[in-house]
Structure formats: structure tokens, C-alpha cells
Amino acid sequence: MDTCRQIARVRVEWASECERLLEAYMQQCGRRLSPQEQDEFIVDQLLFADIRLSCEPCLPASTSDLDGVTIQGRFFLQIIDIVNIAAGQEQRREDTSNRLLKVCFTDGHQVVFGIEHTPLHGLSTKTPPGTKVVVQNAEVRHGLLMLRSIDILGPSFNPTLEGPATPAPTGLPIANTPTIALHHALPAPVAAASYTTDQGRSPIADAMPQEMPRTQTIDLDLSDEERDTDPAIRHLFYGPATTMPPSQQRRAPPPQQQPSVRRPTPSTLPTPINAPPPATASPRPDPRQPFTYLSMVEAQIASAMSPVTLHFKAFVKSVAAFKFTDGYDLMIYVEDGTRTLLVSVNPMFVERLMGVPCAEFKHAMAVDIPKATGWAQQMQVRLQVLEGVMTIRFAPGAIPQLEACEDLTAAMTLALWARVRVGTT
């Protein structure tokens, strides 16, 4: 166990369980292992275990908020995902000649990202998730670890860590997200858990480790998706004009005052001769109607086994990507005041925003670029002011799709008023 303590800050309960497992293994073998064999056994257990169970957090708090500093010391980390951000979207899982790796790590408490500052020969896009590494004296710039060297301790051989990542509602790999603080992305470590080795590592195979909940991904895309947009219209979606100044950003409208209603006094009420039976209470309004909030349905979306369609009062925050090679393919960020969500836009809805079918727009891009640019400019303007009740379809393993957006109607206002009134009574 001393060897592991030199590598990582192992948890006391994990160390006790690991030593108990070692004793059981030696009893099964019928002999006592040498000190070297015991160290190898325990290190194998450390590599196999989920770092959330085996280790205390080691990174400085809020590492993603640091900039221009060097964090001193050795940090035992677990790899969550690796992509090659120098390649296009379709080649990010390949090691190209000009590769630039972006690595997503965790110390079991917070998620951090690292950039391959100098070539790291021990890492590749094929390095499996769960691999344990040691990063030493890393420089941090804008929350990113500048990786100049890294010690690879070995893969985990743990199927719950090396298997395909559980897709979030939008299903994007976590290393494709920008550098943002994700201190609550991982669940709290579970105490009292059983640990065991992989069948290929030791004869003990009577129990497999408990499957831990996987890290939920944050569905934001890298800005270099703009390379997929035709250069002739790229500036319309990724230039400075796309960002609205703070003075023009939408603000929540002031709450409308409830219309004053004169309540009848007892003297004005008619005196009933035969009082009717008391009215039965009307059913409570659906809290998801006429719209709900992303923060309220996160658990429902994550656990849904079949497609679900929900409504949100939201607006378009920015454009993530736009392509038209095989039909309109528009990706945007929408926000409802509680969360920001990356969605694809239904091609028919894109056609309404553009004003022309994709085939006509594609033809214009080949023969009349100014005309096509005008259509794209028109769509950009419409996106900048697009706000209302958005219908978004969530399907397991797929990016949510924006189906429609409509203005708040009188019927929606009445439904909202009924919901609010019940909530205040």
C-alpha cells in the first residue's frame, strides 16, 4: 500500500478494502505473496478502480478558473476522453500528422482539460478512458493544463471505465467541450464499495466492481466547427456581428401586475335557498405546460429511454455550425434562463428561416454568391431575434432537435396563469 500512497492520495476505506482483498487472494493461492507481488497486486487494483472511489481529490480547487500559474506537485489523474482538435470533426478520433490532443482528466472531484503543448508520445486518440496518469508541475493557461510531459501508469482494464461513454442528451464527447468549470459534473465518491481485479489480472473473479454512474457531458461544441461552413458566408455566422452588445441583449420583461378584481362582500352575495354540494377540486395543472425549464427536466431527459418532446420559453444565443452539403445542417445554442443547450435545427425550420430550399441555396452558392449571401444574412438576422416557446425533441443518444418556435399565445398565457395561481395558493 505504501507504493500506492507514493503515487496518489488513496482513501482510507479503499485501502482497507484492498488489503482485505489481498488477504483473501493469498488464502486462495495457498501461499503468502512476496512484497513485490503484493505491491503489483495493489497497484493493479489502483489502476482498475474508479478514481472517484479510490482517491481523495488532489488538484487545486477551481483549477479551471486559474490562468498564468503553475500548479506544483504530482497529480494522479484519470483520463475521461481524448480528441485530436487539429483534425476535422470526422477525424478527431485519429492521430493525424499535425495532431493536437485535448485531454479530459478528473481527479475524482473536478474535471479539467489539458492541451498537448509538446508531443506526448505515450498518449494517442486510442488511449482508452480510465487510463491513470501522473501530471507534474503543470502550467495552467485560461484553465487549460499545458501538457509538456506526462507519466502513463497504465490502462484500467475496467469495462465500466473503458466502455463507450454514456451519451448525454446531446451525445457529444466531453473532450469536445470548451474549458469551463465542471466541479459538480461528477457524483460524490461512494464509500462502502467492493473492489476486485479483472479476470485477466488475478484469479479472483467472483465479484465485479459496482458500476458507477458515469460523468455527464456538457453539450457545448468547439468554435472551430466554423471550418465546416463555406468561407463565402462564414463571416455571417462567426464574425463580430454575431455577438450582440450587452445593451441589446434580451432582458426578462418586468412581471405583469395581476389585474385587480373586486371581491364580492357577504352583503352582495345572493342567499342560496338550497346550497349545492361543495365543488370538487380541479386537477392541478401540468407543471410542464405551457412550457418548462431545462434545469427542471434534466433528470427526465437523461433517463428517458424513448424520444420525448418538451416546450421551453427560450431564445437563440449563438450559432455553433452551419453546413448545407447534403441538406441544411444548422447547430445553435439556445438558452431559457436556467441552462444553455446545443441543438440541431429541423431542416424544414431552417428552410423557413432561410426563405429558400437547400438545393436552391446550394446552387446560388455556386453561381451567384451575393444572392446566396443575402439569404444567409436574412437567416442570421432572424436567428438573432428568434425567441418564443421552442419545441425541442430529445432522443436517446442524439443531439436534441429544435422543431419549431412560436410566439406566446393567449391560450399559453392562461395556462401559465393557472399554473402560477395554483402554485401560490
Coordinates of C-alpha atoms in Angstrom, one line a residue:
M1 CA 0.0 0.0 0.0
D2 CA 3.0 2.3 0.6
T3 CA 3.7 2.2 -3.2
C4 CA 0.2 3.5 -3.9
R5 CA 0.4 6.2 -1.3
Q6 CA 3.6 7.5 -3.1
I7 CA 1.5 7.8 -6.3
A8 CA -1.9 9.0 -5.1
R9 CA -3.9 10.1 -2.1
V10 CA -5.7 6.9 -1.6
R11 CA -8.9 6.8 0.5
V12 CA -8.6 5.1 3.9
E13 CA -11.7 2.9 3.2
W14 CA -10.5 1.9 -0.2
A15 CA -7.1 1.0 1.2
S16 CA -8.7 -1.2 3.9
E17 CA -10.9 -3.0 1.4
C18 CA -7.9 -3.5 -0.9
E19 CA -5.8 -5.0 1.9
R20 CA -8.7 -7.3 2.8
L21 CA -9.0 -8.4 -0.8
L22 CA -5.2 -9.1 -0.9
E23 CA -5.5 -11.3 2.2
A24 CA -8.4 -13.3 0.5
Y25 CA -6.3 -13.7 -2.6
M26 CA -3.3 -15.0 -0.8
Q27 CA -5.6 -17.5 1.1
Q28 CA -6.9 -18.7 -2.3
C29 CA -3.4 -19.1 -3.6
G30 CA -2.4 -21.0 -0.6
R31 CA 0.8 -19.0 -0.1
R32 CA 1.9 -15.6 1.0
L33 CA 3.0 -13.3 -1.8
S34 CA 6.3 -11.6 -1.8
P35 CA 6.4 -7.8 -1.0
Q36 CA 7.0 -7.1 -4.7
E37 CA 4.0 -9.3 -5.7
Q38 CA 1.8 -7.6 -3.1
D39 CA 2.8 -4.2 -4.5
E40 CA 2.0 -5.3 -8.0
F41 CA -1.4 -6.6 -6.9
I42 CA -2.3 -3.4 -5.1
V43 CA -1.1 -1.2 -8.0
D44 CA -3.3 -3.3 -10.3
Q45 CA -6.2 -2.6 -8.1
L46 CA -5.5 1.1 -8.1
L47 CA -5.4 1.2 -11.9
F48 CA -8.6 -0.9 -12.1
A49 CA -10.6 1.2 -9.6
D50 CA -12.6 4.3 -10.5
I51 CA -10.6 7.2 -9.1
R52 CA -13.8 8.6 -7.5
L53 CA -13.7 5.6 -5.2
S54 CA -10.0 5.1 -4.7
C55 CA -8.6 8.6 -4.2
E56 CA -9.0 11.9 -2.5
P57 CA -9.0 15.0 -4.7
C58 CA -5.5 16.3 -5.5
L59 CA -6.0 19.2 -7.9
P60 CA -6.3 22.8 -6.5
A61 CA -9.8 24.0 -6.1
S62 CA -11.3 25.6 -9.2
T63 CA -8.4 24.7 -11.4
S64 CA -10.4 25.6 -14.5
D65 CA -10.5 29.2 -13.2
L66 CA -6.7 29.6 -13.0
D67 CA -4.6 31.4 -15.5
G68 CA -0.9 32.1 -15.8
V69 CA 0.1 29.9 -12.9
T70 CA 2.0 26.7 -12.4
I71 CA 0.5 24.1 -10.1
Q72 CA 3.3 22.5 -8.2
G73 CA 3.4 18.8 -7.4
R74 CA 2.5 15.4 -8.8
F75 CA -1.2 14.9 -9.6
F76 CA -2.7 11.4 -10.1
L77 CA -5.4 11.7 -12.7
Q78 CA -7.8 9.5 -14.7
I79 CA -8.4 10.1 -18.4
I80 CA -12.1 10.5 -19.4
D81 CA -11.7 11.3 -23.1
I82 CA -9.1 12.4 -25.7
V83 CA -9.7 14.0 -29.1
N84 CA -7.4 15.5 -31.8
I85 CA -8.7 19.1 -32.1
A86 CA -6.3 19.8 -35.0
A87 CA -8.4 17.5 -37.2
G88 CA -11.9 18.0 -38.6
Q89 CA -14.9 16.7 -36.8
E90 CA -14.8 13.3 -38.6
Q91 CA -11.1 12.7 -37.8
R92 CA -11.0 13.8 -34.2
R93 CA -10.5 10.2 -33.1
E94 CA -7.5 9.7 -35.4
D95 CA -3.8 10.7 -34.9
T96 CA -3.1 12.9 -37.9
S97 CA 0.4 14.2 -38.7
N98 CA -0.4 17.6 -37.3
R99 CA -2.3 16.3 -34.3
L100 CA -3.0 18.4 -31.2
L101 CA -4.6 16.4 -28.4
K102 CA -7.1 17.8 -26.0
V103 CA -7.4 15.5 -22.9
C104 CA -10.2 15.5 -20.4
F105 CA -9.0 14.5 -16.9
T106 CA -10.5 14.0 -13.5
D107 CA -9.1 13.7 -10.0
G108 CA -12.4 12.2 -8.8
H109 CA -13.8 15.6 -7.8
Q110 CA -13.4 18.0 -10.6
V111 CA -12.9 17.8 -14.4
V112 CA -10.0 19.6 -16.1
F113 CA -8.7 19.8 -19.7
G114 CA -5.2 19.6 -20.9
I115 CA -3.6 20.6 -24.2
E116 CA -0.7 18.8 -25.9
H117 CA 1.8 21.6 -25.7
T118 CA 4.7 19.4 -26.8
P119 CA 4.3 16.0 -28.4
L120 CA 3.3 13.3 -25.9
H121 CA 4.5 10.0 -27.3
G122 CA 2.7 8.0 -24.6
L123 CA -0.8 9.4 -25.5
S124 CA -2.9 9.0 -28.6
T125 CA -6.5 9.2 -29.5
K126 CA -6.7 5.4 -29.0
T127 CA -5.7 5.7 -25.3
P128 CA -8.7 4.1 -23.5
P129 CA -10.8 6.0 -21.0
G130 CA -9.9 5.1 -17.4
T131 CA -6.1 5.2 -18.0
K132 CA -4.3 6.5 -15.0
V133 CA -1.6 9.2 -15.5
V134 CA 0.6 11.5 -13.4
V135 CA 1.0 15.1 -14.4
Q136 CA 3.7 17.1 -12.7
N137 CA 4.2 20.9 -12.2
A138 CA 1.7 21.8 -15.0
E139 CA 1.4 25.4 -16.2
V140 CA -2.3 26.5 -16.4
R141 CA -3.4 29.0 -19.0
H142 CA -7.1 30.0 -19.1
G143 CA -8.0 26.9 -17.2
L144 CA -6.1 24.5 -19.5
L145 CA -3.2 22.4 -18.4
M146 CA -0.2 22.9 -20.8
L147 CA 1.0 19.3 -21.1
R148 CA 4.7 19.1 -21.8
S149 CA 5.3 15.7 -20.2
I150 CA 3.1 13.0 -18.7
D151 CA 3.7 9.7 -17.0
I152 CA 1.4 6.9 -18.2
L153 CA 0.8 4.4 -15.4
G154 CA -1.4 2.1 -17.5
P155 CA -4.9 1.4 -18.6
S156 CA -7.5 0.3 -16.2
F157 CA -8.9 -2.8 -18.0
N158 CA -12.1 -1.9 -16.2
P159 CA -15.1 -2.3 -18.6
T160 CA -17.2 0.2 -16.8
L161 CA -14.5 2.9 -17.4
E162 CA -13.2 1.8 -20.9
G163 CA -16.6 1.2 -22.4
P164 CA -18.3 3.7 -24.6
A165 CA -19.2 6.8 -22.7
T166 CA -22.9 7.1 -21.8
P167 CA -24.3 9.8 -24.1
A168 CA -25.8 12.8 -22.6
P169 CA -29.0 14.2 -24.2
T170 CA -26.9 15.7 -26.9
G171 CA -24.3 12.9 -27.1
L172 CA -21.1 14.9 -27.8
P173 CA -17.8 13.7 -26.3
I174 CA -16.7 15.6 -23.3
A175 CA -13.3 16.5 -24.7
N176 CA -15.1 18.4 -27.4
T177 CA -16.3 20.9 -24.9
P178 CA -14.7 24.2 -24.2
T179 CA -12.8 24.8 -21.0
I180 CA -15.4 25.5 -18.3
A181 CA -15.6 24.6 -14.7
L182 CA -17.4 21.3 -14.1
H183 CA -16.9 20.9 -10.4
H184 CA -20.3 19.3 -10.0
A185 CA -20.1 17.1 -13.0
L186 CA -19.0 14.0 -11.0
P187 CA -21.1 12.4 -8.3
A188 CA -19.7 12.2 -4.8
P189 CA -17.5 9.2 -4.1
V190 CA -19.3 6.2 -2.7
A191 CA -17.9 4.8 0.5
A192 CA -18.6 1.1 1.2
A193 CA -18.0 -0.4 -2.2
S194 CA -16.4 -3.7 -3.1
Y195 CA -13.3 -3.9 -5.2
T196 CA -11.9 -6.7 -7.3
T197 CA -9.4 -7.3 -10.0
D198 CA -10.0 -8.0 -13.7
Q199 CA -10.2 -11.7 -14.6
G200 CA -7.1 -11.3 -16.7
R201 CA -5.2 -10.0 -13.8
S202 CA -5.9 -12.3 -10.9
P203 CA -7.8 -15.5 -10.2
I204 CA -10.4 -13.6 -8.1
A205 CA -13.4 -13.3 -10.3
D206 CA -16.3 -13.9 -8.0
A207 CA -17.4 -10.3 -7.9
M208 CA -17.2 -7.4 -10.3
P209 CA -16.9 -3.8 -9.1
Q210 CA -20.1 -1.9 -8.9
E211 CA -20.9 0.1 -12.0
M212 CA -20.6 3.7 -11.1
P213 CA -22.7 6.5 -12.6
R214 CA -20.8 8.0 -15.5
T215 CA -19.8 11.6 -15.9
Q216 CA -22.5 13.6 -17.6
T217 CA -21.2 15.6 -20.5
I218 CA -21.7 19.2 -21.1
D219 CA -23.0 19.8 -24.6
L220 CA -21.1 22.7 -25.9
D221 CA -19.1 22.5 -29.1
L222 CA -15.7 23.9 -30.1
S223 CA -15.6 27.1 -32.1
D224 CA -13.5 25.5 -34.8
E225 CA -16.7 23.9 -36.2
E226 CA -16.9 27.1 -38.2
R227 CA -14.4 25.5 -40.6
D228 CA -17.3 23.3 -41.9
T229 CA -19.1 26.5 -43.1
D230 CA -18.5 27.7 -46.6
P231 CA -15.9 30.6 -46.5
A232 CA -18.1 32.8 -48.6
I233 CA -20.7 33.1 -45.8
R234 CA -18.6 32.1 -42.8
H235 CA -18.3 35.8 -41.6
L236 CA -22.0 36.0 -41.3
F237 CA -22.1 33.4 -38.5
Y238 CA -18.7 33.7 -36.8
G239 CA -17.8 37.3 -37.2
P240 CA -18.1 40.1 -34.6
A241 CA -21.6 40.9 -35.8
T242 CA -22.9 37.7 -34.4
T243 CA -22.3 38.9 -30.8
M244 CA -24.8 41.4 -29.7
P245 CA -23.6 44.2 -27.3
P246 CA -24.8 44.0 -23.7
S247 CA -27.1 46.9 -24.2
Q248 CA -29.1 45.0 -26.9
Q249 CA -29.2 41.6 -25.1
R250 CA -32.6 40.4 -24.1
R251 CA -33.7 41.2 -20.6
A252 CA -36.5 39.4 -18.9
P253 CA -39.7 41.5 -19.2
P254 CA -40.9 43.0 -15.9
P255 CA -43.6 40.9 -14.2
Q256 CA -47.1 42.0 -15.2
Q257 CA -49.2 43.1 -12.3
Q258 CA -52.2 41.0 -11.5
P259 CA -55.4 42.8 -12.6
S260 CA -57.3 44.0 -9.6
V261 CA -60.5 42.2 -9.1
R262 CA -63.1 43.4 -6.7
R263 CA -64.1 40.6 -4.4
P264 CA -67.8 40.3 -3.5
T265 CA -68.7 41.1 0.1
P266 CA -71.1 38.9 2.0
S267 CA -73.8 41.6 1.7
T268 CA -73.6 41.4 -2.1
L269 CA -73.8 37.6 -2.3
P270 CA -77.2 36.1 -3.0
T271 CA -78.6 33.9 -0.3
P272 CA -78.9 30.4 -1.6
I273 CA -82.1 28.5 -0.7
N274 CA -80.7 25.0 -1.3
A275 CA -76.9 25.3 -1.2
P276 CA -75.4 23.0 -3.8
P277 CA -72.8 20.4 -2.7
P278 CA -69.2 21.8 -2.5
A279 CA -67.4 21.7 -5.8
T280 CA -64.7 19.1 -6.2
A281 CA -61.2 20.5 -6.6
S282 CA -60.0 20.8 -10.1
P283 CA -56.9 18.8 -11.1
R284 CA -53.6 20.6 -10.7
P285 CA -52.2 22.0 -14.0
D286 CA -49.3 20.2 -15.6
P287 CA -46.1 22.0 -14.4
R288 CA -44.6 21.5 -17.9
Q289 CA -47.4 23.4 -19.6
P290 CA -47.3 25.7 -21.5
F291 CA -43.5 25.4 -21.1
T292 CA -41.0 24.2 -18.6
Y293 CA -37.3 24.8 -17.9
L294 CA -34.2 22.9 -18.8
S295 CA -33.0 22.8 -15.2
M296 CA -36.3 21.1 -14.1
V297 CA -36.2 18.3 -16.7
E298 CA -32.5 17.3 -16.7
A299 CA -33.1 14.1 -14.9
Q300 CA -36.1 13.2 -17.0
I301 CA -34.1 13.8 -20.2
A302 CA -31.1 11.8 -19.0
S303 CA -33.1 8.8 -18.0
A304 CA -35.5 8.8 -21.0
M305 CA -35.4 5.5 -22.9
S306 CA -37.6 6.8 -25.8
P307 CA -37.9 10.2 -27.6
V308 CA -39.6 12.9 -25.6
T309 CA -40.8 16.3 -26.8
L310 CA -40.8 19.3 -24.4
H311 CA -41.5 23.0 -24.7
F312 CA -39.3 25.8 -23.4
K313 CA -39.5 29.6 -23.5
A314 CA -36.1 30.3 -24.8
F315 CA -34.0 32.4 -27.3
V316 CA -31.1 31.8 -29.6
K317 CA -27.8 32.5 -28.0
S318 CA -25.4 31.9 -30.9
V319 CA -24.7 29.7 -34.0
A320 CA -22.4 26.7 -33.5
A321 CA -22.2 25.3 -37.0
F322 CA -23.9 25.6 -40.4
K323 CA -23.5 23.2 -43.4
F324 CA -25.5 22.6 -46.5
T325 CA -23.7 19.9 -48.4
D326 CA -26.4 17.3 -48.0
G327 CA -29.2 19.5 -46.9
Y328 CA -29.5 22.2 -44.2
D329 CA -27.5 21.3 -41.1
L330 CA -27.7 24.1 -38.6
M331 CA -26.5 23.8 -35.0
I332 CA -27.3 26.6 -32.5
Y333 CA -27.2 27.3 -28.8
V334 CA -30.5 28.1 -27.1
E335 CA -31.0 29.4 -23.6
D336 CA -34.0 29.5 -21.3
G337 CA -32.5 31.5 -18.4
T338 CA -31.5 28.3 -16.5
R339 CA -29.4 26.4 -18.9
T340 CA -27.7 26.7 -22.3
L341 CA -28.3 23.8 -24.7
L342 CA -26.8 22.8 -28.1
V343 CA -29.5 21.8 -30.5
S344 CA -29.8 20.9 -34.2
V345 CA -32.5 22.7 -36.1
N346 CA -35.1 20.8 -38.1
P347 CA -34.1 21.3 -41.8
M348 CA -37.7 22.4 -42.6
F349 CA -37.5 25.1 -40.0
V350 CA -34.1 26.2 -41.4
E351 CA -35.7 26.5 -44.8
R352 CA -38.3 28.8 -43.3
L353 CA -35.6 30.9 -41.8
M354 CA -33.5 31.0 -45.0
G355 CA -36.5 31.5 -47.2
V356 CA -35.4 29.1 -49.9
P357 CA -34.9 25.3 -50.2
C358 CA -31.4 24.0 -49.6
A359 CA -31.0 22.9 -53.2
E360 CA -31.7 26.5 -54.4
F361 CA -29.3 27.9 -51.8
K362 CA -26.6 25.5 -52.8
H363 CA -27.0 26.3 -56.4
A364 CA -26.7 30.0 -55.7
M365 CA -23.5 29.4 -53.7
A366 CA -22.0 28.0 -56.9
V367 CA -23.3 30.6 -59.5
D368 CA -24.4 33.7 -57.6
I369 CA -22.7 34.1 -54.2
P370 CA -24.0 37.6 -53.5
K371 CA -27.6 36.3 -53.8
A372 CA -26.8 33.3 -51.5
T373 CA -25.1 35.6 -49.0
G374 CA -28.2 37.7 -48.9
W375 CA -30.3 34.7 -47.9
A376 CA -27.8 33.7 -45.3
Q377 CA -27.8 37.2 -43.9
Q378 CA -31.5 37.1 -43.7
M379 CA -31.4 33.9 -41.7
Q380 CA -28.8 35.3 -39.4
V381 CA -31.0 38.3 -38.6
R382 CA -33.9 36.1 -37.9
L383 CA -31.9 33.9 -35.6
Q384 CA -30.7 36.9 -33.7
V385 CA -34.2 37.8 -32.7
L386 CA -35.7 34.3 -32.6
E387 CA -37.4 33.9 -29.2
G388 CA -40.5 32.2 -28.0
V389 CA -41.9 28.9 -27.0
M390 CA -39.5 26.4 -28.6
T391 CA -40.5 22.8 -29.2
I392 CA -37.4 20.5 -28.7
R393 CA -37.3 16.8 -29.3
F394 CA -34.9 14.7 -27.2
A395 CA -33.9 11.2 -28.4
P396 CA -31.5 8.9 -26.5
G397 CA -28.0 9.2 -28.0
A398 CA -28.8 12.0 -30.3
I399 CA -28.5 15.8 -30.3
P400 CA -31.7 17.5 -29.3
Q401 CA -33.6 18.9 -32.3
L402 CA -35.4 22.2 -32.4
E403 CA -38.7 21.5 -34.2
A404 CA -40.4 24.9 -34.0
C405 CA -40.6 28.2 -32.3
E406 CA -43.9 30.1 -31.8
D407 CA -44.9 33.3 -30.0
L408 CA -46.6 33.1 -26.7
T409 CA -50.4 32.9 -27.4
A410 CA -53.4 33.9 -25.2
A411 CA -54.1 30.2 -24.5
M412 CA -50.5 29.7 -23.3
T413 CA -50.8 32.8 -21.1
L414 CA -54.0 31.5 -19.5
A415 CA -52.3 28.1 -18.9
L416 CA -49.3 29.7 -17.3
W417 CA -51.6 31.9 -15.1
A418 CA -53.5 28.8 -13.9
R419 CA -50.2 27.1 -13.1
V420 CA -48.8 30.1 -11.2
R421 CA -52.1 30.7 -9.4
V422 CA -52.2 27.1 -8.1
G423 CA -48.6 27.4 -7.0
T424 CA -49.3 30.5 -4.9
T425 CA -52.4 29.1 -3.2

